[in-house]
Amino acid sequence: MNSCAPRLMAALILLAAALAFSSLPAAAQTGEFQASVRTFPPNALRGELVVLAPPVISMDGKPDRLSVGSRIYDANHHLVLSAALVNQKLVVNYLREGTGQVHQVWILNSEEAREKRRGATDTVFNFSTGSATAPADDGKTPYGQLPAYTR
């Protein structure tokens, strides 16, 4: 009978601990959720993402691709599979990898979407020379009459 006493005492302690923790209110169930603003890398761009057929996506209405090993985070910073987002228009911040494919995506909550951020369609640098006419070839120009460029 003495060998059962320690096991019974341990079971009672575990039961008491379980009851004590079950009476605490869970943070997710209190309804006091406030959208927090995450910090994003300074080079992250803003865009509108639509997953068409993973890894094929549309970024700002233009065809694009997710990179191998890309990560998509939802508004609560949980990983989301791209197949779960098919045909949804989402406001996101994103980063590209070295090959130009979209590599990291953050789906924005309402507070984050209000912040100003540069998009991929914004002009950062303008390298135009002011000349509107450039040498052109319509494919029918004889070889001897093609525009020549000086070295």
Tab-separated table of N, CA and C in Angstrom:
chain	number	residue	atom	x	y	z
A	1	MET	N	0.813	-1.184	0.000
A	1	MET	CA	0.000	0.000	0.000
A	1	MET	C	0.861	1.254	0.000
A	2	ASN	N	2.027	1.185	0.570
A	2	ASN	CA	2.914	2.339	0.583
A	2	ASN	C	3.422	2.684	-0.815
A	3	SER	N	3.506	1.706	-1.728
A	3	SER	CA	4.013	1.989	-3.069
A	3	SER	C	2.993	2.752	-3.915
A	4	CYS	N	1.716	2.695	-3.601
A	4	CYS	CA	0.682	3.410	-4.351
A	4	CYS	C	0.547	4.863	-3.911
A	5	ALA	N	0.937	5.183	-2.707
A	5	ALA	CA	0.751	6.532	-2.176
A	5	ALA	C	1.480	7.597	-2.993
A	6	PRO	N	2.757	7.411	-3.389
A	6	PRO	CA	3.415	8.457	-4.192
A	6	PRO	C	2.745	8.655	-5.551
A	7	ARG	N	2.277	7.587	-6.160
A	7	ARG	CA	1.620	7.711	-7.466
A	7	ARG	C	0.287	8.430	-7.323
A	8	LEU	N	-0.448	8.121	-6.291
A	8	LEU	CA	-1.724	8.780	-6.059
A	8	LEU	C	-1.522	10.273	-5.773
A	9	MET	N	-0.486	10.594	-4.994
A	9	MET	CA	-0.185	11.992	-4.666
A	9	MET	C	0.207	12.759	-5.939
A	10	ALA	N	1.017	12.168	-6.820
A	10	ALA	CA	1.420	12.812	-8.069
A	10	ALA	C	0.216	13.046	-8.973
A	11	ALA	N	-0.692	12.089	-9.037
A	11	ALA	CA	-1.893	12.235	-9.859
A	11	ALA	C	-2.776	13.360	-9.337
A	12	LEU	N	-2.905	13.460	-8.024
A	12	LEU	CA	-3.709	14.534	-7.445
A	12	LEU	C	-3.099	15.913	-7.706
A	13	ILE	N	-1.777	16.002	-7.638
A	13	ILE	CA	-1.098	17.271	-7.908
A	13	ILE	C	-1.306	17.674	-9.367
A	14	LEU	N	-1.170	16.728	-10.303
A	14	LEU	CA	-1.387	17.021	-11.724
A	14	LEU	C	-2.831	17.437	-11.982
A	15	LEU	N	-3.776	16.780	-11.329
A	15	LEU	CA	-5.174	17.130	-11.493
A	15	LEU	C	-5.457	18.545	-10.973
A	16	ALA	N	-4.887	18.889	-9.836
A	16	ALA	CA	-5.065	20.229	-9.274
A	16	ALA	C	-4.459	21.293	-10.189
A	17	ALA	N	-3.290	20.999	-10.749
A	17	ALA	CA	-2.638	21.956	-11.658
A	17	ALA	C	-3.462	22.136	-12.921
A	18	ALA	N	-4.009	21.039	-13.454
A	18	ALA	CA	-4.831	21.126	-14.662
A	18	ALA	C	-6.085	21.955	-14.406
A	19	LEU	N	-6.706	21.783	-13.270
A	19	LEU	CA	-7.897	22.573	-12.945
A	19	LEU	C	-7.561	24.044	-12.758
A	20	ALA	N	-6.425	24.335	-12.166
A	20	ALA	CA	-6.028	25.731	-11.946
A	20	ALA	C	-5.777	26.444	-13.272
A	21	PHE	N	-5.104	25.764	-14.211
A	21	PHE	CA	-4.800	26.394	-15.492
A	21	PHE	C	-6.023	26.486	-16.388
A	22	SER	N	-6.964	25.579	-16.245
A	22	SER	CA	-8.153	25.627	-17.096
A	22	SER	C	-9.083	26.770	-16.713
A	23	SER	N	-8.960	27.294	-15.520
A	23	SER	CA	-9.836	28.391	-15.104
A	23	SER	C	-9.321	29.755	-15.546
A	24	LEU	N	-8.056	29.828	-16.027
A	24	LEU	CA	-7.517	31.107	-16.498
A	24	LEU	C	-8.122	31.447	-17.850
A	25	PRO	N	-8.465	32.722	-18.108
A	25	PRO	CA	-9.027	33.071	-19.413
A	25	PRO	C	-7.938	33.027	-20.484
A	26	ALA	N	-8.264	32.475	-21.621
A	26	ALA	CA	-7.318	32.419	-22.738
A	26	ALA	C	-7.315	33.773	-23.434
A	27	ALA	N	-6.163	34.221	-23.856
A	27	ALA	CA	-6.040	35.537	-24.491
A	27	ALA	C	-6.805	35.592	-25.808
A	28	ALA	N	-6.858	34.467	-26.526
A	28	ALA	CA	-7.545	34.463	-27.812
A	28	ALA	C	-9.056	34.486	-27.639
A	29	GLN	N	-9.565	34.153	-26.471
A	29	GLN	CA	-11.004	34.079	-26.275
A	29	GLN	C	-11.583	35.311	-25.587
A	30	THR	N	-10.780	36.263	-25.229
A	30	THR	CA	-11.282	37.427	-24.494
A	30	THR	C	-11.888	38.476	-25.411
A	31	GLY	N	-11.604	38.421	-26.718
A	31	GLY	CA	-12.158	39.404	-27.644
A	31	GLY	C	-11.449	40.740	-27.578
A	32	GLU	N	-10.308	40.832	-26.926
A	32	GLU	CA	-9.579	42.088	-26.788
A	32	GLU	C	-8.397	42.155	-27.746
A	33	PHE	N	-8.533	41.527	-28.917
A	33	PHE	CA	-7.440	41.491	-29.878
A	33	PHE	C	-7.271	42.861	-30.527
A	34	GLN	N	-6.030	43.332	-30.537
A	34	GLN	CA	-5.715	44.567	-31.232
A	34	GLN	C	-4.700	44.248	-32.311
A	35	ALA	N	-4.945	44.766	-33.503
A	35	ALA	CA	-4.038	44.514	-34.612
A	35	ALA	C	-2.698	45.185	-34.321
A	36	SER	N	-1.648	44.414	-34.344
A	36	SER	CA	-0.323	44.978	-34.116
A	36	SER	C	0.345	45.228	-35.460
A	37	VAL	N	1.251	46.165	-35.470
A	37	VAL	CA	1.979	46.499	-36.690
A	37	VAL	C	3.347	45.848	-36.618
A	38	ARG	N	3.607	44.968	-37.586
A	38	ARG	CA	4.903	44.289	-37.638
A	38	ARG	C	5.932	45.195	-38.299
A	39	THR	N	7.185	44.943	-38.041
A	39	THR	CA	8.252	45.661	-38.734
A	39	THR	C	8.685	44.816	-39.922
A	40	PHE	N	8.756	45.446	-41.083
A	40	PHE	CA	9.132	44.778	-42.314
A	40	PHE	C	10.501	45.262	-42.759
A	41	PRO	N	11.212	44.471	-43.553
A	41	PRO	CA	12.504	44.941	-44.086
A	41	PRO	C	12.304	46.220	-44.892
A	42	PRO	N	13.285	47.124	-44.850
A	42	PRO	CA	13.114	48.409	-45.552
A	42	PRO	C	12.954	48.253	-47.060
A	43	ASN	N	13.464	47.178	-47.643
A	43	ASN	CA	13.365	46.998	-49.089
A	43	ASN	C	12.134	46.196	-49.506
A	44	ALA	N	11.228	45.898	-48.573
A	44	ALA	CA	9.988	45.188	-48.902
A	44	ALA	C	9.076	46.112	-49.699
A	45	LEU	N	8.425	45.559	-50.709
A	45	LEU	CA	7.550	46.316	-51.586
A	45	LEU	C	6.092	46.024	-51.253
A	46	ARG	N	5.191	46.933	-51.623
A	46	ARG	CA	3.757	46.759	-51.416
A	46	ARG	C	3.152	46.313	-52.730
A	47	GLY	N	2.190	45.402	-52.672
A	47	GLY	CA	1.529	44.957	-53.889
A	47	GLY	C	0.230	44.254	-53.594
A	48	GLU	N	-0.447	43.861	-54.672
A	48	GLU	CA	-1.675	43.083	-54.564
A	48	GLU	C	-1.398	41.700	-55.137
A	49	LEU	N	-1.529	40.694	-54.297
A	49	LEU	CA	-1.207	39.313	-54.660
A	49	LEU	C	-2.476	38.532	-54.937
A	50	VAL	N	-2.448	37.764	-56.025
A	50	VAL	CA	-3.498	36.784	-56.307
A	50	VAL	C	-2.776	35.494	-56.670
A	51	VAL	N	-3.016	34.437	-55.900
A	51	VAL	CA	-2.429	33.135	-56.206
A	51	VAL	C	-3.337	32.477	-57.234
A	52	LEU	N	-2.771	32.153	-58.409
A	52	LEU	CA	-3.567	31.562	-59.481
A	52	LEU	C	-3.534	30.038	-59.402
A	53	ALA	N	-2.373	29.455	-59.594
A	53	ALA	CA	-2.170	28.013	-59.470
A	53	ALA	C	-0.733	27.855	-58.983
A	54	PRO	N	-0.535	27.644	-57.691
A	54	PRO	CA	0.808	27.678	-57.116
A	54	PRO	C	1.799	26.846	-57.938
A	55	PRO	N	2.956	27.386	-58.245
A	55	PRO	CA	3.589	28.614	-57.778
A	55	PRO	C	3.309	29.830	-58.653
A	56	VAL	N	2.363	29.730	-59.585
A	56	VAL	CA	2.033	30.856	-60.464
A	56	VAL	C	1.126	31.816	-59.705
A	57	ILE	N	1.535	33.095	-59.706
A	57	ILE	CA	0.773	34.137	-59.016
A	57	ILE	C	0.608	35.326	-59.945
A	58	SER	N	-0.174	36.276	-59.503
A	58	SER	CA	-0.296	37.556	-60.171
A	58	SER	C	0.052	38.616	-59.127
A	59	MET	N	1.036	39.442	-59.436
A	59	MET	CA	1.435	40.517	-58.526
A	59	MET	C	1.131	41.835	-59.224
A	60	ASP	N	0.230	42.605	-58.661
A	60	ASP	CA	-0.215	43.877	-59.233
A	60	ASP	C	-0.746	43.699	-60.654
A	61	GLY	N	-1.451	42.592	-60.891
A	61	GLY	CA	-2.063	42.343	-62.189
A	61	GLY	C	-1.125	41.780	-63.239
A	62	LYS	N	0.136	41.549	-62.909
A	62	LYS	CA	1.106	41.011	-63.866
A	62	LYS	C	1.482	39.596	-63.458
A	63	PRO	N	1.670	38.695	-64.434
A	63	PRO	CA	2.038	37.314	-64.090
A	63	PRO	C	3.388	37.258	-63.380
A	64	ASP	N	3.494	36.411	-62.387
A	64	ASP	CA	4.713	36.286	-61.591
A	64	ASP	C	4.796	34.874	-61.042
A	65	ARG	N	5.849	34.573	-60.285
A	65	ARG	CA	6.037	33.243	-59.704
A	65	ARG	C	6.562	33.348	-58.289
A	66	LEU	N	6.168	32.380	-57.461
A	66	LEU	CA	6.762	32.212	-56.139
A	66	LEU	C	8.039	31.408	-56.308
A	67	SER	N	9.051	31.749	-55.545
A	67	SER	CA	10.314	31.021	-55.619
A	67	SER	C	10.196	29.697	-54.877
A	68	VAL	N	11.165	28.835	-55.113
A	68	VAL	CA	11.227	27.574	-54.377
A	68	VAL	C	11.526	27.914	-52.916
A	69	GLY	N	10.749	27.393	-52.000
A	69	GLY	CA	10.946	27.677	-50.585
A	69	GLY	C	10.397	29.012	-50.148
A	70	SER	N	9.516	29.596	-50.943
A	70	SER	CA	8.932	30.888	-50.556
A	70	SER	C	8.073	30.716	-49.315
A	71	ARG	N	7.919	31.806	-48.577
A	71	ARG	CA	7.133	31.785	-47.343
A	71	ARG	C	6.079	32.866	-47.395
A	72	ILE	N	4.873	32.495	-47.005
A	72	ILE	CA	3.763	33.436	-46.951
A	72	ILE	C	3.271	33.466	-45.510
A	73	TYR	N	3.248	34.668	-44.922
A	73	TYR	CA	2.791	34.848	-43.542
A	73	TYR	C	1.439	35.548	-43.566
A	74	ASP	N	0.493	35.082	-42.762
A	74	ASP	CA	-0.805	35.738	-42.685
A	74	ASP	C	-0.725	36.940	-41.740
A	75	ALA	N	-1.853	37.574	-41.480
A	75	ALA	CA	-1.884	38.788	-40.649
A	75	ALA	C	-1.473	38.513	-39.209
A	76	ASN	N	-1.561	37.261	-38.759
A	76	ASN	CA	-1.142	36.890	-37.403
A	76	ASN	C	0.266	36.319	-37.379
A	77	HIS	N	0.980	36.431	-38.485
A	77	HIS	CA	2.360	35.971	-38.663
A	77	HIS	C	2.486	34.446	-38.557
A	78	HIS	N	1.463	33.741	-39.051
A	78	HIS	CA	1.532	32.292	-39.162
A	78	HIS	C	1.811	31.935	-40.617
A	79	LEU	N	2.561	30.849	-40.834
A	79	LEU	CA	2.822	30.411	-42.196
A	79	LEU	C	1.538	29.913	-42.837
A	80	VAL	N	1.344	30.260	-44.108
A	80	VAL	CA	0.160	29.857	-44.864
A	80	VAL	C	0.640	29.195	-46.151
A	81	LEU	N	-0.014	28.123	-46.545
A	81	LEU	CA	0.298	27.484	-47.822
A	81	LEU	C	-0.360	28.278	-48.949
A	82	SER	N	0.354	28.400	-50.060
A	82	SER	CA	-0.159	29.207	-51.168
A	82	SER	C	-1.448	28.631	-51.742
A	83	ALA	N	-1.639	27.320	-51.692
A	83	ALA	CA	-2.856	26.712	-52.227
A	83	ALA	C	-4.097	27.134	-51.451
A	84	ALA	N	-3.944	27.549	-50.209
A	84	ALA	CA	-5.086	27.998	-49.411
A	84	ALA	C	-5.532	29.409	-49.789
A	85	LEU	N	-4.757	30.093	-50.619
A	85	LEU	CA	-5.054	31.488	-50.963
A	85	LEU	C	-5.483	31.665	-52.415
A	86	VAL	N	-5.815	30.589	-53.107
A	86	VAL	CA	-6.121	30.653	-54.533
A	86	VAL	C	-7.293	31.596	-54.783
A	87	ASN	N	-7.112	32.476	-55.769
A	87	ASN	CA	-8.126	33.439	-56.248
A	87	ASN	C	-8.570	34.465	-55.207
A	88	GLN	N	-7.747	34.766	-54.220
A	88	GLN	CA	-8.055	35.827	-53.258
A	88	GLN	C	-7.164	37.022	-53.549
A	89	LYS	N	-7.739	38.225	-53.602
A	89	LYS	CA	-6.945	39.442	-53.776
A	89	LYS	C	-6.488	39.893	-52.403
A	90	LEU	N	-5.172	39.936	-52.202
A	90	LEU	CA	-4.611	40.245	-50.892
A	90	LEU	C	-3.625	41.396	-50.997
A	91	VAL	N	-3.699	42.352	-50.085
A	91	VAL	CA	-2.713	43.435	-50.001
A	91	VAL	C	-1.544	42.897	-49.186
A	92	VAL	N	-0.353	42.944	-49.767
A	92	VAL	CA	0.811	42.313	-49.153
A	92	VAL	C	2.037	43.212	-49.236
A	93	ASN	N	2.997	42.924	-48.390
A	93	ASN	CA	4.374	43.379	-48.551
A	93	ASN	C	5.152	42.152	-48.978
A	94	TYR	N	6.143	42.334	-49.841
A	94	TYR	CA	6.865	41.171	-50.337
A	94	TYR	C	8.315	41.511	-50.663
A	95	LEU	N	9.122	40.462	-50.699
A	95	LEU	CA	10.523	40.565	-51.104
A	95	LEU	C	10.769	39.610	-52.260
A	96	ARG	N	11.690	39.980	-53.130
A	96	ARG	CA	12.092	39.112	-54.236
A	96	ARG	C	13.466	38.530	-53.941
A	97	GLU	N	13.739	37.374	-54.510
A	97	GLU	CA	15.071	36.784	-54.384
A	97	GLU	C	15.927	37.231	-55.567
A	98	GLY	N	17.145	36.723	-55.639
A	98	GLY	CA	18.093	37.149	-56.664
A	98	GLY	C	17.642	36.877	-58.086
A	99	THR	N	16.823	35.843	-58.302
A	99	THR	CA	16.358	35.530	-59.658
A	99	THR	C	15.133	36.336	-60.049
A	100	GLY	N	14.607	37.148	-59.136
A	100	GLY	CA	13.465	37.989	-59.436
A	100	GLY	C	12.129	37.406	-59.023
A	101	GLN	N	12.122	36.172	-58.516
A	101	GLN	CA	10.860	35.567	-58.091
A	101	GLN	C	10.494	36.042	-56.686
A	102	VAL	N	9.201	36.033	-56.395
A	102	VAL	CA	8.712	36.467	-55.086
A	102	VAL	C	9.097	35.409	-54.060
A	103	HIS	N	9.798	35.826	-53.005
A	103	HIS	CA	10.341	34.867	-52.051
A	103	HIS	C	9.671	34.933	-50.677
A	104	GLN	N	9.361	36.120	-50.192
A	104	GLN	CA	8.762	36.262	-48.870
A	104	GLN	C	7.572	37.209	-48.987
A	105	VAL	N	6.427	36.792	-48.411
A	105	VAL	CA	5.192	37.559	-48.522
A	105	VAL	C	4.576	37.702	-47.135
A	106	TRP	N	4.116	38.908	-46.816
A	106	TRP	CA	3.390	39.160	-45.572
A	106	TRP	C	2.016	39.695	-45.942
A	107	ILE	N	0.959	38.968	-45.591
A	107	ILE	CA	-0.405	39.462	-45.781
A	107	ILE	C	-0.653	40.503	-44.696
A	108	LEU	N	-1.142	41.670	-45.088
A	108	LEU	CA	-1.245	42.805	-44.172
A	108	LEU	C	-2.599	42.854	-43.477
A	109	ASN	N	-2.571	43.268	-42.212
A	109	ASN	CA	-3.827	43.560	-41.514
A	109	ASN	C	-4.194	45.008	-41.831
A	110	SER	N	-5.322	45.483	-41.321
A	110	SER	CA	-5.809	46.812	-41.680
A	110	SER	C	-4.860	47.931	-41.240
A	111	GLU	N	-4.230	47.781	-40.083
A	111	GLU	CA	-3.291	48.809	-39.603
A	111	GLU	C	-2.050	48.874	-40.494
A	112	GLU	N	-1.520	47.729	-40.871
A	112	GLU	CA	-0.313	47.695	-41.710
A	112	GLU	C	-0.606	48.197	-43.110
A	113	ALA	N	-1.799	47.938	-43.618
A	113	ALA	CA	-2.156	48.371	-44.971
A	113	ALA	C	-2.260	49.891	-45.064
A	114	ARG	N	-2.517	50.568	-43.960
A	114	ARG	CA	-2.614	52.042	-43.962
A	114	ARG	C	-1.253	52.713	-44.092
A	115	GLU	N	-0.197	52.034	-43.688
A	115	GLU	CA	1.139	52.630	-43.764
A	115	GLU	C	1.563	52.803	-45.218
A	116	LYS	N	2.262	53.883	-45.486
A	116	LYS	CA	2.771	54.149	-46.828
A	116	LYS	C	3.999	53.283	-47.064
A	117	ARG	N	4.073	52.671	-48.238
A	117	ARG	CA	5.241	51.876	-48.620
A	117	ARG	C	5.348	51.910	-50.134
A	118	ARG	N	6.566	51.890	-50.583
A	118	ARG	CA	6.859	51.921	-52.015
A	118	ARG	C	6.391	50.611	-52.653
A	119	GLY	N	5.781	50.710	-53.817
A	119	GLY	CA	5.357	49.532	-54.569
A	119	GLY	C	6.307	49.258	-55.718
A	120	ALA	N	6.163	48.132	-56.355
A	120	ALA	CA	7.046	47.772	-57.468
A	120	ALA	C	6.789	48.633	-58.691
A	121	THR	N	5.594	49.221	-58.799
A	121	THR	CA	5.273	50.039	-59.963
A	121	THR	C	5.723	51.486	-59.808
A	122	ASP	N	6.157	51.883	-58.628
A	122	ASP	CA	6.621	53.252	-58.407
A	122	ASP	C	7.954	53.478	-59.113
A	123	THR	N	8.139	54.689	-59.649
A	123	THR	CA	9.399	55.036	-60.292
A	123	THR	C	10.365	55.545	-59.239
A	124	VAL	N	11.479	54.860	-59.104
A	124	VAL	CA	12.487	55.275	-58.147
A	124	VAL	C	13.539	56.118	-58.849
A	125	PHE	N	13.995	55.665	-60.007
A	125	PHE	CA	14.989	56.391	-60.793
A	125	PHE	C	14.462	56.539	-62.209
A	126	ASN	N	14.759	57.650	-62.836
A	126	ASN	CA	14.367	57.880	-64.209
A	126	ASN	C	15.638	58.086	-65.023
A	127	PHE	N	15.931	57.137	-65.888
A	127	PHE	CA	17.155	57.191	-66.664
A	127	PHE	C	16.920	57.653	-68.098
A	128	SER	N	15.819	58.305	-68.388
A	128	SER	CA	15.542	58.735	-69.748
A	128	SER	C	16.439	59.918	-70.113
A	129	THR	N	16.727	60.013	-71.398
A	129	THR	CA	17.604	61.078	-71.880
A	129	THR	C	16.825	62.277	-72.384
A	130	GLY	N	15.510	62.144	-72.445
A	130	GLY	CA	14.712	63.235	-72.959
A	130	GLY	C	14.470	63.107	-74.448
A	131	SER	N	15.165	62.215	-75.103
A	131	SER	CA	14.990	61.995	-76.524
A	131	SER	C	13.849	61.006	-76.728
A	132	ALA	N	12.847	61.417	-77.493
A	132	ALA	CA	11.686	60.558	-77.714
A	132	ALA	C	11.896	59.632	-78.897
A	133	THR	N	12.827	59.976	-79.800
A	133	THR	CA	13.038	59.149	-80.985
A	133	THR	C	14.296	58.325	-80.803
A	134	ALA	N	14.142	57.045	-80.965
A	134	ALA	CA	15.273	56.127	-80.892
A	134	ALA	C	15.368	55.399	-82.214
A	135	PRO	N	16.567	54.988	-82.625
A	135	PRO	CA	16.683	54.234	-83.873
A	135	PRO	C	15.819	52.979	-83.796
A	136	ALA	N	15.074	52.736	-84.859
A	136	ALA	CA	14.175	51.586	-84.876
A	136	ALA	C	14.350	50.827	-86.175
A	137	ASP	N	14.017	49.556	-86.134
A	137	ASP	CA	14.093	48.707	-87.313
A	137	ASP	C	12.781	47.944	-87.407
A	138	ASP	N	12.117	48.068	-88.543
A	138	ASP	CA	10.838	47.378	-88.710
A	138	ASP	C	11.020	45.974	-89.278
A	139	GLY	N	12.238	45.543	-89.489
A	139	GLY	CA	12.516	44.206	-90.023
A	139	GLY	C	12.645	44.181	-91.527
A	140	LYS	N	12.332	45.290	-92.203
A	140	LYS	CA	12.400	45.349	-93.668
A	140	LYS	C	13.536	46.239	-94.158
A	141	THR	N	14.280	46.834	-93.246
A	141	THR	CA	15.364	47.738	-93.611
A	141	THR	C	16.550	46.929	-94.146
A	142	PRO	N	17.084	47.310	-95.334
A	142	PRO	CA	18.271	46.601	-95.851
A	142	PRO	C	19.458	46.764	-94.899
A	143	TYR	N	20.340	45.779	-94.911
A	143	TYR	CA	21.449	45.748	-93.977
A	143	TYR	C	22.302	47.019	-94.060
A	144	GLY	N	22.546	47.504	-95.205
A	144	GLY	CA	23.392	48.677	-95.371
A	144	GLY	C	22.761	49.954	-94.836
A	145	GLN	N	21.457	49.961	-94.613
A	145	GLN	CA	20.776	51.157	-94.160
A	145	GLN	C	20.375	51.091	-92.674
A	146	LEU	N	20.817	50.059	-91.971
A	146	LEU	CA	20.518	49.955	-90.545
A	146	LEU	C	21.208	51.079	-89.783
A	147	PRO	N	20.629	51.558	-88.691
A	147	PRO	CA	21.270	52.632	-87.930
A	147	PRO	C	22.614	52.190	-87.390
A	148	ALA	N	23.587	53.080	-87.486
A	148	ALA	CA	24.918	52.764	-87.003
A	148	ALA	C	25.160	53.493	-85.688
A	149	TYR	N	25.818	52.830	-84.799
A	149	TYR	CA	26.154	53.427	-83.516
A	149	TYR	C	27.649	53.658	-83.479
A	150	THR	N	28.060	54.824	-83.031
A	150	THR	CA	29.482	55.134	-82.951
A	150	THR	C	30.069	54.498	-81.708
A	151	ARG	N	31.344	54.173	-81.822
A	151	ARG	CA	32.031	53.571	-80.670
A	151	ARG	C	32.824	54.574	-79.929
